[in-house]
PDB file of C-alpha atoms in Angstrom:
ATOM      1  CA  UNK A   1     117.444  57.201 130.138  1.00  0.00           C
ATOM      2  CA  UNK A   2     118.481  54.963 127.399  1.00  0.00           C
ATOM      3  CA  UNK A   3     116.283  51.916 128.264  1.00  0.00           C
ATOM      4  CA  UNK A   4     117.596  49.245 125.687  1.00  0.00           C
ATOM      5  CA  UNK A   5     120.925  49.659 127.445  1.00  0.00           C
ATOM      6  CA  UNK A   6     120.037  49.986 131.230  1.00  0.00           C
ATOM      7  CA  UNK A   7     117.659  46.774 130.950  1.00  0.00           C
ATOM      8  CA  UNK A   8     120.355  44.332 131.812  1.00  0.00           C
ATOM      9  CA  UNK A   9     121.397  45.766 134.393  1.00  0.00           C
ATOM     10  CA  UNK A  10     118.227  46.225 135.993  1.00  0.00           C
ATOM     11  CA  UNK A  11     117.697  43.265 138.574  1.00  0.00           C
ATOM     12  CA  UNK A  12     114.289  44.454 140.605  1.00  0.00           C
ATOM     13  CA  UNK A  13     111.570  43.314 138.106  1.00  0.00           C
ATOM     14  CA  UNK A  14     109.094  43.570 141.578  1.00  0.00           C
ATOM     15  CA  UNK A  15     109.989  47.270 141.725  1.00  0.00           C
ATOM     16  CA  UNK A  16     109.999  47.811 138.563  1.00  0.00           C
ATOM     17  CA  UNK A  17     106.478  46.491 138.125  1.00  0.00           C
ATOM     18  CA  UNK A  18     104.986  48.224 140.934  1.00  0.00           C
ATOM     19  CA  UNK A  19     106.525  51.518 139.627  1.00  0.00           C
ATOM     20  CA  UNK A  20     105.110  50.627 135.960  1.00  0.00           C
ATOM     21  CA  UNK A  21     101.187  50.530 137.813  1.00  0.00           C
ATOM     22  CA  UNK A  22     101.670  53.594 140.160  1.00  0.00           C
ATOM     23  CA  UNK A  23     102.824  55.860 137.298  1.00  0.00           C
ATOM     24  CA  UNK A  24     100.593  54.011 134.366  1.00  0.00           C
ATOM     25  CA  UNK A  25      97.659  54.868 137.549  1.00  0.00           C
ATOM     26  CA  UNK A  26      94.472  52.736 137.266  1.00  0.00           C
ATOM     27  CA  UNK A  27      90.916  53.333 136.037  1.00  0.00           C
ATOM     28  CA  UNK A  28      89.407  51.600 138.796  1.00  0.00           C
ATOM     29  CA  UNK A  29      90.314  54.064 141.667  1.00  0.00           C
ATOM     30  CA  UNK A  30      90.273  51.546 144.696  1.00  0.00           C
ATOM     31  CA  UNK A  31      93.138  49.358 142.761  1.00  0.00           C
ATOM     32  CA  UNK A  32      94.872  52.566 141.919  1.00  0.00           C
ATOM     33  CA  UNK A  33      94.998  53.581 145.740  1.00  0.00           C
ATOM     34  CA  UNK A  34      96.369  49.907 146.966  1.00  0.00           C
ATOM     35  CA  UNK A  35      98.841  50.436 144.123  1.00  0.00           C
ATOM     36  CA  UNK A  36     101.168  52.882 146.113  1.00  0.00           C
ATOM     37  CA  UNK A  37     104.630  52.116 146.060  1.00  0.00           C
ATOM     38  CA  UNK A  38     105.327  50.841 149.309  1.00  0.00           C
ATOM     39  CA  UNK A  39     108.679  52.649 150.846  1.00  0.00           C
ATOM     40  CA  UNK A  40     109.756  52.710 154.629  1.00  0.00           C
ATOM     41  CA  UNK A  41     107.859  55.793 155.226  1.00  0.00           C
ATOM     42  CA  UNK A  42     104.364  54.194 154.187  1.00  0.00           C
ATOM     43  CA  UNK A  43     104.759  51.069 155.476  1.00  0.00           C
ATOM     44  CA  UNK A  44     104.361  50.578 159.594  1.00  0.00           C
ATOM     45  CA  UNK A  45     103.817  47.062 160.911  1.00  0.00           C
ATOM     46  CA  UNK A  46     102.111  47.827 164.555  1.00  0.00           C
ATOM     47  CA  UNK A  47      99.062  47.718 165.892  1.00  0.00           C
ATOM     48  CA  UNK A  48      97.110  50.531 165.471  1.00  0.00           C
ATOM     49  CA  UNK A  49      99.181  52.879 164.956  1.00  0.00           C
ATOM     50  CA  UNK A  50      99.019  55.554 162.284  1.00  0.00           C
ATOM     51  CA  UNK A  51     100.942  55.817 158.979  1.00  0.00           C
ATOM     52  CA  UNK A  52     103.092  58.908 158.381  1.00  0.00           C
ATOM     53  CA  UNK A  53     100.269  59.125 155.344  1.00  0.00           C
ATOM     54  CA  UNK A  54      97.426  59.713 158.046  1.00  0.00           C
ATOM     55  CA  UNK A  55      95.955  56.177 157.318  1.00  0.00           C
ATOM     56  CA  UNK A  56      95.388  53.586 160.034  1.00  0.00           C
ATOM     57  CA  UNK A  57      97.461  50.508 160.111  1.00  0.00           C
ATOM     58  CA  UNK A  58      95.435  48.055 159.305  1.00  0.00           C
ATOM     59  CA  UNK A  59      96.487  45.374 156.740  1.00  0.00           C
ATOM     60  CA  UNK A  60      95.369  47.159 153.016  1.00  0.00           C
ATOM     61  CA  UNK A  61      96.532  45.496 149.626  1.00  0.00           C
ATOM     62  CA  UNK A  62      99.252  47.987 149.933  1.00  0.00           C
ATOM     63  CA  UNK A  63     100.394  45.738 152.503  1.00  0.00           C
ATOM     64  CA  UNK A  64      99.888  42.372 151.312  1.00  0.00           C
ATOM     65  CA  UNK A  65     101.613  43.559 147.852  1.00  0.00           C
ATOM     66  CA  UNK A  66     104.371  44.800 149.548  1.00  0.00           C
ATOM     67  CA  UNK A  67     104.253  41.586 151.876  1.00  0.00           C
ATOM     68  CA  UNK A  68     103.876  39.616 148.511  1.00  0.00           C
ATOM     69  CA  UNK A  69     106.687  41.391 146.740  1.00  0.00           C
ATOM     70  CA  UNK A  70     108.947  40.122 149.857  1.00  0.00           C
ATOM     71  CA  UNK A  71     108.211  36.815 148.821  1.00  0.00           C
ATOM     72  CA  UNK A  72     108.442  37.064 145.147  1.00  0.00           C
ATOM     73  CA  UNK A  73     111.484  38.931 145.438  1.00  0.00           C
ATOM     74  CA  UNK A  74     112.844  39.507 149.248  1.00  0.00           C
ATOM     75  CA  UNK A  75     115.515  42.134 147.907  1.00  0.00           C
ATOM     76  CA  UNK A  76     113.352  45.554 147.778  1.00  0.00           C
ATOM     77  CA  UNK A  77     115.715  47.990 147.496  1.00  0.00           C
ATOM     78  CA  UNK A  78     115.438  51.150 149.517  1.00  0.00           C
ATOM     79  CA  UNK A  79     117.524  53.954 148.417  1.00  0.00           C
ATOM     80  CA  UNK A  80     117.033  56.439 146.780  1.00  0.00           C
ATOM     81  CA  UNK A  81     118.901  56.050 143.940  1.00  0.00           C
ATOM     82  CA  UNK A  82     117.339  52.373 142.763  1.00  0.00           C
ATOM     83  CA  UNK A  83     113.748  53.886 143.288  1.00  0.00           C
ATOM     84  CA  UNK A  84     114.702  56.810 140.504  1.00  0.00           C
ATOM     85  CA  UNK A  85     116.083  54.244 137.938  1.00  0.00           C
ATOM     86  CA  UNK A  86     112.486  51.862 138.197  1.00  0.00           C
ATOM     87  CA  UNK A  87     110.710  54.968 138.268  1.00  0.00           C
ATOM     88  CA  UNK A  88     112.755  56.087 135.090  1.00  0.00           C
ATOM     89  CA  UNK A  89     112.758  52.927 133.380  1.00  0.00           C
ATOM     90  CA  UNK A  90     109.197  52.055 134.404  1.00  0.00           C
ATOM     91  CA  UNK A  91     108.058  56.029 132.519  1.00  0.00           C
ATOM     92  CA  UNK A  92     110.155  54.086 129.405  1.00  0.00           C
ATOM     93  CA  UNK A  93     108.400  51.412 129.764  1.00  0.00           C
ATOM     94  CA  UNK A  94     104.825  53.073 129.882  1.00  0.00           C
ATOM     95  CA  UNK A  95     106.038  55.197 126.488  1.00  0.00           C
ATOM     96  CA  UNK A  96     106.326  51.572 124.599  1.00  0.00           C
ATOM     97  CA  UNK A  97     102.865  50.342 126.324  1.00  0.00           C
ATOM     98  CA  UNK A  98     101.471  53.267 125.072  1.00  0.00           C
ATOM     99  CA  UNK A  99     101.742  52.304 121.692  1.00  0.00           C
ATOM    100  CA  UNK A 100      98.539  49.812 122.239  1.00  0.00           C
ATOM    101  CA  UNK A 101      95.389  51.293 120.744  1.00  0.00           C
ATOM    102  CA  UNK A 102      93.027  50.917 123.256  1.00  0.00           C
ATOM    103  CA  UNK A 103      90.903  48.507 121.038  1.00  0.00           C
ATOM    104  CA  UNK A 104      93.498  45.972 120.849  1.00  0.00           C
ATOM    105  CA  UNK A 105      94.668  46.202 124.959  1.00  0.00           C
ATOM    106  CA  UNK A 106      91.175  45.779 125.354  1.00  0.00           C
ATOM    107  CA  UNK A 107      90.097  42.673 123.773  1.00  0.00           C
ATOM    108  CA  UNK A 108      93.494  41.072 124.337  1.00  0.00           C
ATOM    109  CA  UNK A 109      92.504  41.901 128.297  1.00  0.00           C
ATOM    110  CA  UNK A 110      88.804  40.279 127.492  1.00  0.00           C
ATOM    111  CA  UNK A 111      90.065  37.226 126.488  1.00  0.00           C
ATOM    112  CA  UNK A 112      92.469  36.888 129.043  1.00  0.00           C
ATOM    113  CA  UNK A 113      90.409  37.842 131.791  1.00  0.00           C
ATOM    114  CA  UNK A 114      87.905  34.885 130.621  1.00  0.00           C
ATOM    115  CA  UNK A 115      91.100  32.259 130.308  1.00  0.00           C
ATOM    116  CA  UNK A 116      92.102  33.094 133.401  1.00  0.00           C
ATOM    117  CA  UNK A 117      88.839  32.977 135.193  1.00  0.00           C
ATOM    118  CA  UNK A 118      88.117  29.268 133.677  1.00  0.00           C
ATOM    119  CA  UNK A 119      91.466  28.064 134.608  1.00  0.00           C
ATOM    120  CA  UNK A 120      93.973  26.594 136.616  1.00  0.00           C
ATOM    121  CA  UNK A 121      96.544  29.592 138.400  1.00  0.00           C
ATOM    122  CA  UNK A 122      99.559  27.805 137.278  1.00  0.00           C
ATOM    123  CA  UNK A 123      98.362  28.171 133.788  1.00  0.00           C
ATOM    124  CA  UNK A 124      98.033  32.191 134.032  1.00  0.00           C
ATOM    125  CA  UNK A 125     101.778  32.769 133.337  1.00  0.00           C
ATOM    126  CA  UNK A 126     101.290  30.684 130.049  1.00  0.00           C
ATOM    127  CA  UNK A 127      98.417  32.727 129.033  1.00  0.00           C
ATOM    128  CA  UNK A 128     100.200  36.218 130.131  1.00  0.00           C
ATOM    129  CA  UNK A 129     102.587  35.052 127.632  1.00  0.00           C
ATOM    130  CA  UNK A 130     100.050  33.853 124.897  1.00  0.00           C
ATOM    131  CA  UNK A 131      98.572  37.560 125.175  1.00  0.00           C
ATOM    132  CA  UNK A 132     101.195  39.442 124.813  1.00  0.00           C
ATOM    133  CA  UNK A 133     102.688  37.872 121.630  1.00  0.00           C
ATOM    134  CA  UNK A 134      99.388  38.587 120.321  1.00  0.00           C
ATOM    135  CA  UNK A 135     100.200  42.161 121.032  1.00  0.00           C
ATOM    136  CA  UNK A 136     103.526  42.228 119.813  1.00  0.00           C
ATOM    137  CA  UNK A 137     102.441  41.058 116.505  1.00  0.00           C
ATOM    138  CA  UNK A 138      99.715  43.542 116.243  1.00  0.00           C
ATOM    139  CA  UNK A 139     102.442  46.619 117.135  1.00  0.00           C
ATOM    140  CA  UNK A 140     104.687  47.260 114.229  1.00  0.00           C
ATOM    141  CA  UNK A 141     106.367  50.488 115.879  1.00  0.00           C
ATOM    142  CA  UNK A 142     107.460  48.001 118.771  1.00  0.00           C
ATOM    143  CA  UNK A 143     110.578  46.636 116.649  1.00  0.00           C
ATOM    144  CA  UNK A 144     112.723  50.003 117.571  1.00  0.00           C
ATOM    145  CA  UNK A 145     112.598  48.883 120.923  1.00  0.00           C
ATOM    146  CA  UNK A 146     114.559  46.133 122.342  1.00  0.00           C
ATOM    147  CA  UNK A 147     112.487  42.945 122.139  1.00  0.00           C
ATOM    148  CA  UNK A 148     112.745  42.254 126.203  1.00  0.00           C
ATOM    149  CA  UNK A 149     111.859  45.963 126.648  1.00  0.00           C
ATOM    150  CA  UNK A 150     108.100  45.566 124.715  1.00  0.00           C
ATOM    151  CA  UNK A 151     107.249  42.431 126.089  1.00  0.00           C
ATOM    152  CA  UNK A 152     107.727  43.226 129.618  1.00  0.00           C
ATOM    153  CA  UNK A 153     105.506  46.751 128.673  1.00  0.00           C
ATOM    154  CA  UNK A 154     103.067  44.910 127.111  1.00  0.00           C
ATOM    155  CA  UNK A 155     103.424  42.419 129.642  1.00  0.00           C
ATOM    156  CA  UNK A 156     102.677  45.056 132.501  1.00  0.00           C
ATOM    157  CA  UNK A 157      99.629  46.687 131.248  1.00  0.00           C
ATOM    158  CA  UNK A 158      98.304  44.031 129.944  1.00  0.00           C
ATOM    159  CA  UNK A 159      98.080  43.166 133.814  1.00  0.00           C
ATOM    160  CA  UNK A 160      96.609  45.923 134.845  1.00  0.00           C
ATOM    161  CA  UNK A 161      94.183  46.645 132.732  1.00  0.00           C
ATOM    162  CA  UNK A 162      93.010  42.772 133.101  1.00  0.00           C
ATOM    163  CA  UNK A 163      93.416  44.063 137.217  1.00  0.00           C
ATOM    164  CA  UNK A 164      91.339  46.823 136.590  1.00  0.00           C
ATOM    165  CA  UNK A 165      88.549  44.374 135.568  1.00  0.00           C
ATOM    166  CA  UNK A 166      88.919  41.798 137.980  1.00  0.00           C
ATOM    167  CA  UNK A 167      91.059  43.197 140.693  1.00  0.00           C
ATOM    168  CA  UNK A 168      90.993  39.692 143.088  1.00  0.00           C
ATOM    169  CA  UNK A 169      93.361  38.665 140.217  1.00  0.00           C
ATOM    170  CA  UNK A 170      96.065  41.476 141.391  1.00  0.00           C
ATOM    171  CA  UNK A 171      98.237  39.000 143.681  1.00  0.00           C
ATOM    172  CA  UNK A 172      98.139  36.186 141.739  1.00  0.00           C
ATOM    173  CA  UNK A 173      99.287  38.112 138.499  1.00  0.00           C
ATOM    174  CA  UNK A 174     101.543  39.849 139.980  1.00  0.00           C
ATOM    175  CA  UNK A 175     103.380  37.062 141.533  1.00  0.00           C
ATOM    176  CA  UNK A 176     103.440  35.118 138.178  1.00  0.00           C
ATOM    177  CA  UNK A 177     104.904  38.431 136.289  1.00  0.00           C
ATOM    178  CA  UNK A 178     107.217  39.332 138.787  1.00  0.00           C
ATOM    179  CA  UNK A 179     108.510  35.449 138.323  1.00  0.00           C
ATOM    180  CA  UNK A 180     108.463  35.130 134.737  1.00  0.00           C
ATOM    181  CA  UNK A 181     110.874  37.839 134.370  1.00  0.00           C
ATOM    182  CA  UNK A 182     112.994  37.248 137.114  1.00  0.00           C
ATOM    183  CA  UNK A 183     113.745  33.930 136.323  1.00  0.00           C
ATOM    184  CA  UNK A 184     114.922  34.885 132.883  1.00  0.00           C
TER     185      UNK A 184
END
């Protein structure tokens, strides 16, 4: 998949994103279960009832993200065809994150975990931001990719490895990303 030209045309940042965290997968294993991308087989509202997964019901993070990703952006699509592309461009995405050395994702994610514990949540988008341009100018093999392209990888697992460490943070980060790069 040729990323740098497929970007534009790419309109479902929210499924994009969760894609980008269920392939990246998660160090901290109870995030990296409530990470599943929801689809209409997963996903049962009713009482009690059972999941086609063999899980109860009951509300997870699974279903408040999904619930959350319907209000950050109500247009989930469903078929088939849309899921392949995020999961495609998301793998694309994960290839240009994975340029990081761990040393540098991980004290960019230290300081950004501490800002964003000490602060305001309306100010966590602005700091997202602030940490990722550190990144970029730290990456030198970036600059093949299409500028858009890195900052939204950085930009993704930057999140989740700052999720990892606090995961209360998840919803609140993920609406701000999800907004940031839809409204662009």
């Amino acid at each position: 998949m040729d990323c740098n030209r497929n970007y534009n045309n790419f309109q479902h940042t929210s499924l994009l994103l969760l894609s980008f965290l269920e392939q990246k997968g998660c160090q901290n294993s109870d995030l990296d279960e409530q990470l599943k991308l929801p689809t209409k087989h997963n996903y049962i509202e009713s009482d009690e009832e059972l999941q086609t997964d063999g899980h109860s019901s009951s509300v997870t993070y699974r279903d408040i993200l999904y619930d959350l990703q319907n209000q950050v952006q109500p247009q989930l699509p469903v078929d088939d065809e849309e899921a392949r592309a995020a999961r495609e461009m998301a793998a694309e995405l994960i290839r240009i994150a994975d340029l990081l050395e761990q040393r540098v994702l991980f004290q960019a994610a230290e300081t950004l975990t501490k800002k964003l514990d000490t602060c305001p949540k309306q100010f966590w988008a602005r700091h997202l931001s602030d940490g990722v341009q550190g990144l970029l100018r730290q990456v030198a093999e970036a600059k093949e990719f299409k500028k858009e392209l890195v900052e939204m990888a950085f930009t993704f697992v930057l999140m989740k490895t700052v999720c990892e460490r606090v995961p209360h943070f998840l919803f609140s980060l993920y609406g701000s990303v999800v907004q940031y790069f839809g409204s662009r």
